[in-house]
Each structure stands twice: as C-alpha cells, then as structure tokens.
PDB file of C-alpha atoms in Angstrom:
ATOM      1  CA  MET C   1     105.342  78.821  66.213  1.00 56.00           C
ATOM      2  CA  ILE C   2     102.147  77.935  68.144  1.00 83.00           C
ATOM      3  CA  GLU C   3     101.723  77.469  71.892  1.00 85.00           C
ATOM      4  CA  GLU C   4     100.780  73.806  71.608  1.00 90.00           C
ATOM      5  CA  GLN C   5     104.187  73.104  69.817  1.00 90.00           C
ATOM      6  CA  ARG C   6     105.902  75.111  72.375  1.00 89.00           C
ATOM      7  CA  SER C   7     104.254  73.025  75.147  1.00 90.00           C
ATOM      8  CA  VAL C   8     105.357  69.673  73.632  1.00 92.00           C
ATOM      9  CA  ILE C   9     109.124  71.084  73.520  1.00 92.00           C
ATOM     10  CA  ARG C  10     108.902  72.158  77.162  1.00 90.00           C
ATOM     11  CA  PHE C  11     107.470  68.904  78.252  1.00 91.00           C
ATOM     12  CA  ARG C  12     109.786  66.855  76.349  1.00 94.00           C
ATOM     13  CA  THR C  13     112.686  68.851  77.387  1.00 92.00           C
ATOM     14  CA  ALA C  14     111.761  68.372  81.134  1.00 90.00           C
ATOM     15  CA  GLU C  15     111.731  64.429  80.578  1.00 92.00           C
ATOM     16  CA  GLY C  16     115.365  65.042  79.532  1.00 93.00           C
ATOM     17  CA  GLU C  17     115.056  64.544  75.569  1.00 94.00           C
ATOM     18  CA  LYS C  18     117.413  65.867  73.285  1.00 95.00           C
ATOM     19  CA  PRO C  19     116.167  68.742  70.784  1.00 95.00           C
ATOM     20  CA  ALA C  20     116.966  66.271  67.717  1.00 95.00           C
ATOM     21  CA  ALA C  21     114.769  63.632  69.161  1.00 95.00           C
ATOM     22  CA  ILE C  22     112.049  66.055  70.026  1.00 95.00           C
ATOM     23  CA  HIS C  23     112.142  67.642  66.455  1.00 95.00           C
ATOM     24  CA  ARG C  24     111.860  64.191  64.936  1.00 95.00           C
ATOM     25  CA  TRP C  25     108.811  63.190  66.831  1.00 94.00           C
ATOM     26  CA  MET C  26     107.266  66.467  66.323  1.00 93.00           C
ATOM     27  CA  VAL C  27     107.589  65.966  62.460  1.00 94.00           C
ATOM     28  CA  THR C  28     105.647  62.743  62.795  1.00 93.00           C
ATOM     29  CA  ILE C  29     103.048  64.446  64.449  1.00 92.00           C
ATOM     30  CA  TYR C  30     102.710  67.966  62.896  1.00 91.00           C
ATOM     31  CA  VAL C  31     104.091  66.995  59.390  1.00 88.00           C
ATOM     32  CA  GLU C  32     104.194  70.265  57.224  1.00 87.00           C
ATOM     33  CA  LYS C  33     103.245  72.466  60.174  1.00 89.00           C
ATOM     34  CA  CYS C  34     105.946  71.354  62.480  1.00 92.00           C
ATOM     35  CA  VAL C  35     108.677  74.224  63.467  1.00 92.00           C
ATOM     36  CA  ALA C  36     111.941  74.117  62.322  1.00 93.00           C
ATOM     37  CA  TYR C  37     114.782  72.137  64.248  1.00 94.00           C
ATOM     38  CA  LYS C  38     116.646  75.497  65.052  1.00 94.00           C
ATOM     39  CA  SER C  39     113.449  76.709  66.884  1.00 92.00           C
ATOM     40  CA  VAL C  40     113.230  73.358  68.689  1.00 94.00           C
ATOM     41  CA  ARG C  41     116.926  73.584  69.729  1.00 95.00           C
ATOM     42  CA  LYS C  42     116.524  77.237  70.735  1.00 92.00           C
ATOM     43  CA  ARG C  43     113.250  76.736  72.834  1.00 91.00           C
ATOM     44  CA  SER C  44     114.745  73.712  74.246  1.00 92.00           C
ATOM     45  CA  ALA C  45     117.903  75.534  75.513  1.00 92.00           C
ATOM     46  CA  ARG C  46     115.601  78.145  77.014  1.00 89.00           C
ATOM     47  CA  PHE C  47     113.580  75.931  78.858  1.00 87.00           C
ATOM     48  CA  ARG C  48     116.717  74.039  80.190  1.00 88.00           C
ATOM     49  CA  ALA C  49     118.005  77.372  81.382  1.00 86.00           C
ATOM     50  CA  GLY C  50     115.152  78.170  83.672  1.00 79.00           C
ATOM     51  CA  PRO C  51     111.401  78.969  84.097  1.00 71.00           C
ATOM     52  CA  GLU C  52     110.305  80.165  80.695  1.00 66.00           C
ATOM     53  CA  SER C  53     106.592  80.640  79.599  1.00 67.00           C
ATOM     54  CA  VAL C  54     105.176  78.970  76.417  1.00 66.00           C
ATOM     55  CA  GLY C  55     103.380  82.267  75.452  1.00 67.00           C
ATOM     56  CA  ASP C  56     104.545  84.669  72.811  1.00 62.00           C
ATOM     57  CA  ASP C  57     107.584  86.570  73.310  1.00 63.00           C
ATOM     58  CA  GLN C  58     107.725  90.305  73.635  1.00 66.00           C
ATOM     59  CA  ARG C  59     108.508  92.019  70.322  1.00 66.00           C
ATOM     60  CA  PRO C  60     110.835  95.139  70.121  1.00 68.00           C
ATOM     61  CA  GLY C  61     109.569  98.366  69.348  1.00 64.00           C
ATOM     62  CA  GLN C  62     106.504 100.530  70.298  1.00 58.00           C
ATOM     63  CA  ALA C  63     103.062  99.259  69.699  1.00 59.00           C
ATOM     64  CA  ASN C  64     101.170 100.891  66.796  1.00 61.00           C
ATOM     65  CA  THR C  65      99.096 103.341  68.953  1.00 65.00           C
ATOM     66  CA  VAL C  66      99.389 106.339  66.565  1.00 78.00           C
ATOM     67  CA  ILE C  67      96.757 105.234  63.880  1.00 87.00           C
ATOM     68  CA  THR C  68      93.433 105.808  65.699  1.00 89.00           C
ATOM     69  CA  SER C  69      90.078 105.902  64.187  1.00 90.00           C
ATOM     70  CA  ASP C  70      89.927 109.699  64.823  1.00 93.00           C
ATOM     71  CA  LEU C  71      93.085 110.078  62.838  1.00 93.00           C
ATOM     72  CA  ILE C  72      91.931 108.098  60.000  1.00 93.00           C
ATOM     73  CA  ASP C  73      88.692 110.160  59.976  1.00 94.00           C
ATOM     74  CA  LYS C  74      90.764 113.422  59.757  1.00 94.00           C
ATOM     75  CA  VAL C  75      93.095 112.106  56.933  1.00 93.00           C
ATOM     76  CA  ASN C  76      89.892 111.016  55.122  1.00 93.00           C
ATOM     77  CA  ASP C  77      88.294 114.367  55.419  1.00 94.00           C
ATOM     78  CA  LEU C  78      91.391 116.145  54.272  1.00 93.00           C
ATOM     79  CA  VAL C  79      91.623 113.917  51.164  1.00 90.00           C
ATOM     80  CA  ARG C  80      87.789 114.317  50.435  1.00 89.00           C
ATOM     81  CA  SER C  81      87.976 118.037  50.878  1.00 91.00           C
ATOM     82  CA  ASP C  82      91.003 118.659  48.725  1.00 88.00           C
ATOM     83  CA  ARG C  83      91.980 115.802  46.194  1.00 80.00           C
ATOM     84  CA  LEU C  84      95.052 117.650  45.322  1.00 83.00           C
ATOM     85  CA  VAL C  85      96.591 117.483  48.890  1.00 88.00           C
ATOM     86  CA  THR C  86      99.796 115.954  49.160  1.00 89.00           C
ATOM     87  CA  LEU C  87     100.900 113.287  51.940  1.00 91.00           C
ATOM     88  CA  ARG C  88     103.574 115.582  53.198  1.00 93.00           C
ATOM     89  CA  MET C  89     100.874 118.622  53.462  1.00 93.00           C
ATOM     90  CA  MET C  90      98.515 116.076  55.180  1.00 93.00           C
ATOM     91  CA  ALA C  91     101.205 114.842  57.643  1.00 93.00           C
ATOM     92  CA  LEU C  92     102.127 118.432  58.621  1.00 94.00           C
ATOM     93  CA  LYS C  93      98.235 119.225  59.143  1.00 94.00           C
ATOM     94  CA  VAL C  94      97.512 116.372  61.308  1.00 93.00           C
ATOM     95  CA  ASP C  95     101.032 116.393  63.073  1.00 92.00           C
ATOM     96  CA  VAL C  96     102.040 112.642  62.355  1.00 91.00           C
ATOM     97  CA  SER C  97     104.961 111.181  60.237  1.00 91.00           C
ATOM     98  CA  TYR C  98     104.820 110.998  56.335  1.00 92.00           C
ATOM     99  CA  GLY C  99     104.968 107.182  56.729  1.00 91.00           C
ATOM    100  CA  THR C 100     101.934 107.032  59.117  1.00 91.00           C
ATOM    101  CA  VAL C 101      99.931 109.057  56.580  1.00 92.00           C
ATOM    102  CA  TRP C 102     100.951 106.967  54.011  1.00 91.00           C
ATOM    103  CA  THR C 103      99.911 103.959  55.719  1.00 91.00           C
ATOM    104  CA  ILE C 104      96.414 105.432  56.343  1.00 92.00           C
ATOM    105  CA  VAL C 105      95.808 106.673  52.957  1.00 91.00           C
ATOM    106  CA  HIS C 106      97.097 103.492  51.080  1.00 90.00           C
ATOM    107  CA  ASP C 107      96.166 100.493  53.472  1.00 88.00           C
ATOM    108  CA  ARG C 108      93.355 101.820  55.618  1.00 89.00           C
ATOM    109  CA  LEU C 109      91.651 104.087  53.278  1.00 90.00           C
ATOM    110  CA  ARG C 110      92.774 102.421  50.201  1.00 87.00           C
ATOM    111  CA  PHE C 111      93.259 105.504  47.949  1.00 85.00           C
ATOM    112  CA  ARG C 112      95.415 105.326  44.884  1.00 79.00           C
ATOM    113  CA  LYS C 113      96.897 107.813  42.504  1.00 72.00           C
ATOM    114  CA  HIS C 114      94.849 108.475  39.484  1.00 65.00           C
ATOM    115  CA  ILE C 115      95.853 110.664  36.523  1.00 62.00           C
ATOM    116  CA  GLN C 116      92.955 112.257  35.136  1.00 62.00           C
ATOM    117  CA  ASN C 117      94.405 113.171  31.698  1.00 61.00           C
ATOM    118  CA  SER C 118      97.085 111.462  30.159  1.00 57.00           C
ATOM    119  CA  GLU C 119      98.474 114.672  28.535  1.00 55.00           C
ATOM    120  CA  SER C 120      98.599 116.304  32.003  1.00 54.00           C
ATOM    121  CA  PRO C 121     100.664 114.019  34.085  1.00 51.00           C
ATOM    122  CA  THR C 122     100.877 116.681  36.899  1.00 52.00           C
ATOM    123  CA  THR C 123      97.004 116.444  37.546  1.00 48.00           C
ATOM    124  CA  HIS C 124      97.067 113.458  40.033  1.00 54.00           C
ATOM    125  CA  HIS C 125      94.088 112.682  42.023  1.00 57.00           C
ATOM    126  CA  LEU C 126      93.373 110.231  44.814  1.00 61.00           C
ATOM    127  CA  ILE C 127      90.505 107.958  44.281  1.00 58.00           C
ATOM    128  CA  ALA C 128      89.274 104.924  46.364  1.00 58.00           C
ATOM    129  CA  TYR C 129      89.363 101.372  45.552  1.00 52.00           C
ATOM    130  CA  PHE C 130      87.145  99.174  47.558  1.00 45.00           C
TER     131      PHE C 130
END
C-alpha cells in the first residue's frame, strides 16, 4: 500500500467515513492500483484506535546485514581459486550459513552448476552467467 493511499484512508477515517465508502471512493480514483477493501478496513480501524503513522510498518526479523561486499569478494575468490569447492565448504571457510553462501553464489555472483562432460556427472563446475 502506498503512502498516498494510507493518507487518504487516514483523512477520510478522521472525517467519520466508513471503510466501505472509503474503498468505493478510492476505487474510482486509483482504479486497478487501489488497495483491497480488507486493507482499507484494517487501516481505518488502526487510525480510529489512536495515533498511527502513514509510513511503512516495521517488518519482523533481522535486517540482512550478513551479506556485505567483503563477504561477496571472499566467496568469489574461493570459487575462482577452486571451482570444485562445495557450498558447504565455503560456508565453513567464511563462517556463515549454507543459505547465505547459496544466496551469494546464485543471486549475487550469478554462478550456475555446469557439467563439463556428460559421461562424468560428478565433474560439476561453477560458471558465471552475466
């Protein structure tokens, strides 16, 4: 939900309008980009309950601060120095979780598994796709 629509919900709720009327009005203005009625009803109830910000809510969980450019460089160096290194071995060497190494290798560095010879399926190498 964009901040503009939250502001509209807050203003119209303060004027005493019901969530259904607010949503009907918003559909005429925002057409396909309008938030769902359920969201209007929920926000309206929160605005009626007390002071509420129109900004984004805090999301649960810890922020992703583990993946740094330094860590990406370390993983990249490991892969380039030994193409047969496994994700688990990399995770142990750089002291992060397997999932973090997977994210770095696949999403950040864009490496994919490549079988060099079809008769030898155990010879997997990581190659970069850019």
